[in-house]
């Protein structure tokens, strides 16, 4: 069973891992690469345990377009009260 | 050792005047050094820490365990930290892991009275009411008005003219309790965990006051995952942030309508434990930390609202704890631990990393006794229990058998 559903904008891009990540309750990180996302993969796994999450995203946002530039994760631009 | 007035060498005893001895045991996920064992591996059974850096710093009075790091507060107001340090959360002016406890040097001129560890950030409160934070600041959870990482504790200037009493660090947010009962939140507010407004909040990098506590005397605040909670001095419980189980998120603090008088609360990522009159109740959904076996549950509905309100929280009494009052409760991301008045330590929930300390990686739906090998008579020791995301630490303070003569 998927541990949680997490929207892509709630995941963080990790340069070292070259993957989008989200905290795993074991202490490690759920991870999914841009290549996985392009393929429509929805499952982000944790390398340290059996848990995984379902990533909620639009596959079109990650397909190679003419610009050939996948959108960056919402790099947490400061937005205060809406 | 030190020289006294007459120039003679005076040797200090390792134990304090009352002859108390302290043991620290850790188990569970350990690959970031969070167990303090010096080894980067999981431990399925409690490991006794043998650490000179700990004994020389004096007895530990309080622990805070985060995603994969630990802050240990000594009775002398010093702080030792260990575990994952890649975001600067250990406060050692670097971004590396430390498998052994190390003193936070930059806090040496302060007497620290309270600490809290989040997923990858840390908070420290001094006796003068100053707040310091360090670690991951991506979501504004350090409260400095920026989104940067800080690798040593930096004073939060927003509170410069205020007296901070407590800090509570969650996954991506922080709460602060001021003397005078104001509660503040900063960091990610996406799930309502800051409690600052009914509107949708994304990120807040400067503290903002949480609403709904006017005229309420707050005794303690707690945060974990995307959850926030506060206990009032007269035992009322307030929760906000991500909902538990099927309940909705709450953007402002919600009072739990019940006649119970709560003395403690511990938050996981999907469950919470509360202590009332020595009894432990739990609420949450169908996740690891929750006793999901319906046969074993004794649901006690404590919603004053008899309508089927999706906000209504159902408290469930934790089975298997009858006959002995519980003194301490703690919650990891997906596991739970308690200590009874008889000094019995029990754990349950998710066990994949050995965080239950039972010698295996099985999950448990009801509390199981953990054994720490006994050098002393059981009744002569006190145990306090703390949980990080995937690990557990117990502090046992033993009274030395009184010596003849
Ligand atoms: Zn994991």
PDB file of C-alpha atoms in Angstrom, chain B residues 24 26 41 58 77 80 111 129 148 153 178 193 197 212 231 249-250 252 254 277 300 324 326 353-354 374:
ATOM      1  CA  UNK B  24      21.438   6.025  27.493  1.00  0.00           C
ATOM      2  CA  UNK B  26      19.305   3.685  21.521  1.00  0.00           C
ATOM      3  CA  UNK B  41      23.796   0.858  11.022  1.00  0.00           C
ATOM      4  CA  UNK B  58      27.005  15.935  32.895  1.00  0.00           C
ATOM      5  CA  UNK B  77      22.301  23.960  30.135  1.00  0.00           C
ATOM      6  CA  UNK B  80      25.189  17.872  22.591  1.00  0.00           C
ATOM      7  CA  UNK B 111      22.168  28.305  29.486  1.00  0.00           C
ATOM      8  CA  UNK B 129      14.094  33.618  26.581  1.00  0.00           C
ATOM      9  CA  UNK B 148      18.553  29.576   3.701  1.00  0.00           C
ATOM     10  CA  UNK B 153      22.408  28.236  15.881  1.00  0.00           C
ATOM     11  CA  UNK B 178       6.103  32.757  24.518  1.00  0.00           C
ATOM     12  CA  UNK B 193       0.105  23.613  10.612  1.00  0.00           C
ATOM     13  CA  UNK B 197      -4.987  32.203   9.381  1.00  0.00           C
ATOM     14  CA  UNK B 212      -7.502  30.966  18.828  1.00  0.00           C
ATOM     15  CA  UNK B 231      -1.971  21.537  25.743  1.00  0.00           C
ATOM     16  CA  UNK B 249      -6.826  19.539   7.865  1.00  0.00           C
ATOM     17  CA  UNK B 250      -7.450  22.430  10.253  1.00  0.00           C
ATOM     18  CA  UNK B 252      -6.597  27.133  13.018  1.00  0.00           C
ATOM     19  CA  UNK B 254      -9.186  23.089  17.111  1.00  0.00           C
ATOM     20  CA  UNK B 277      -4.976   9.977  34.282  1.00  0.00           C
ATOM     21  CA  UNK B 300     -14.439   5.858  22.802  1.00  0.00           C
ATOM     22  CA  UNK B 324      -0.387  -0.054  35.500  1.00  0.00           C
ATOM     23  CA  UNK B 326       1.625   5.161  32.188  1.00  0.00           C
ATOM     24  CA  UNK B 353      14.245  -0.651  11.177  1.00  0.00           C
ATOM     25  CA  UNK B 354      14.231  -2.202  14.624  1.00  0.00           C
ATOM     26  CA  UNK B 374      19.466  -4.528  34.347  1.00  0.00           C
TER      27      UNK B 374
END
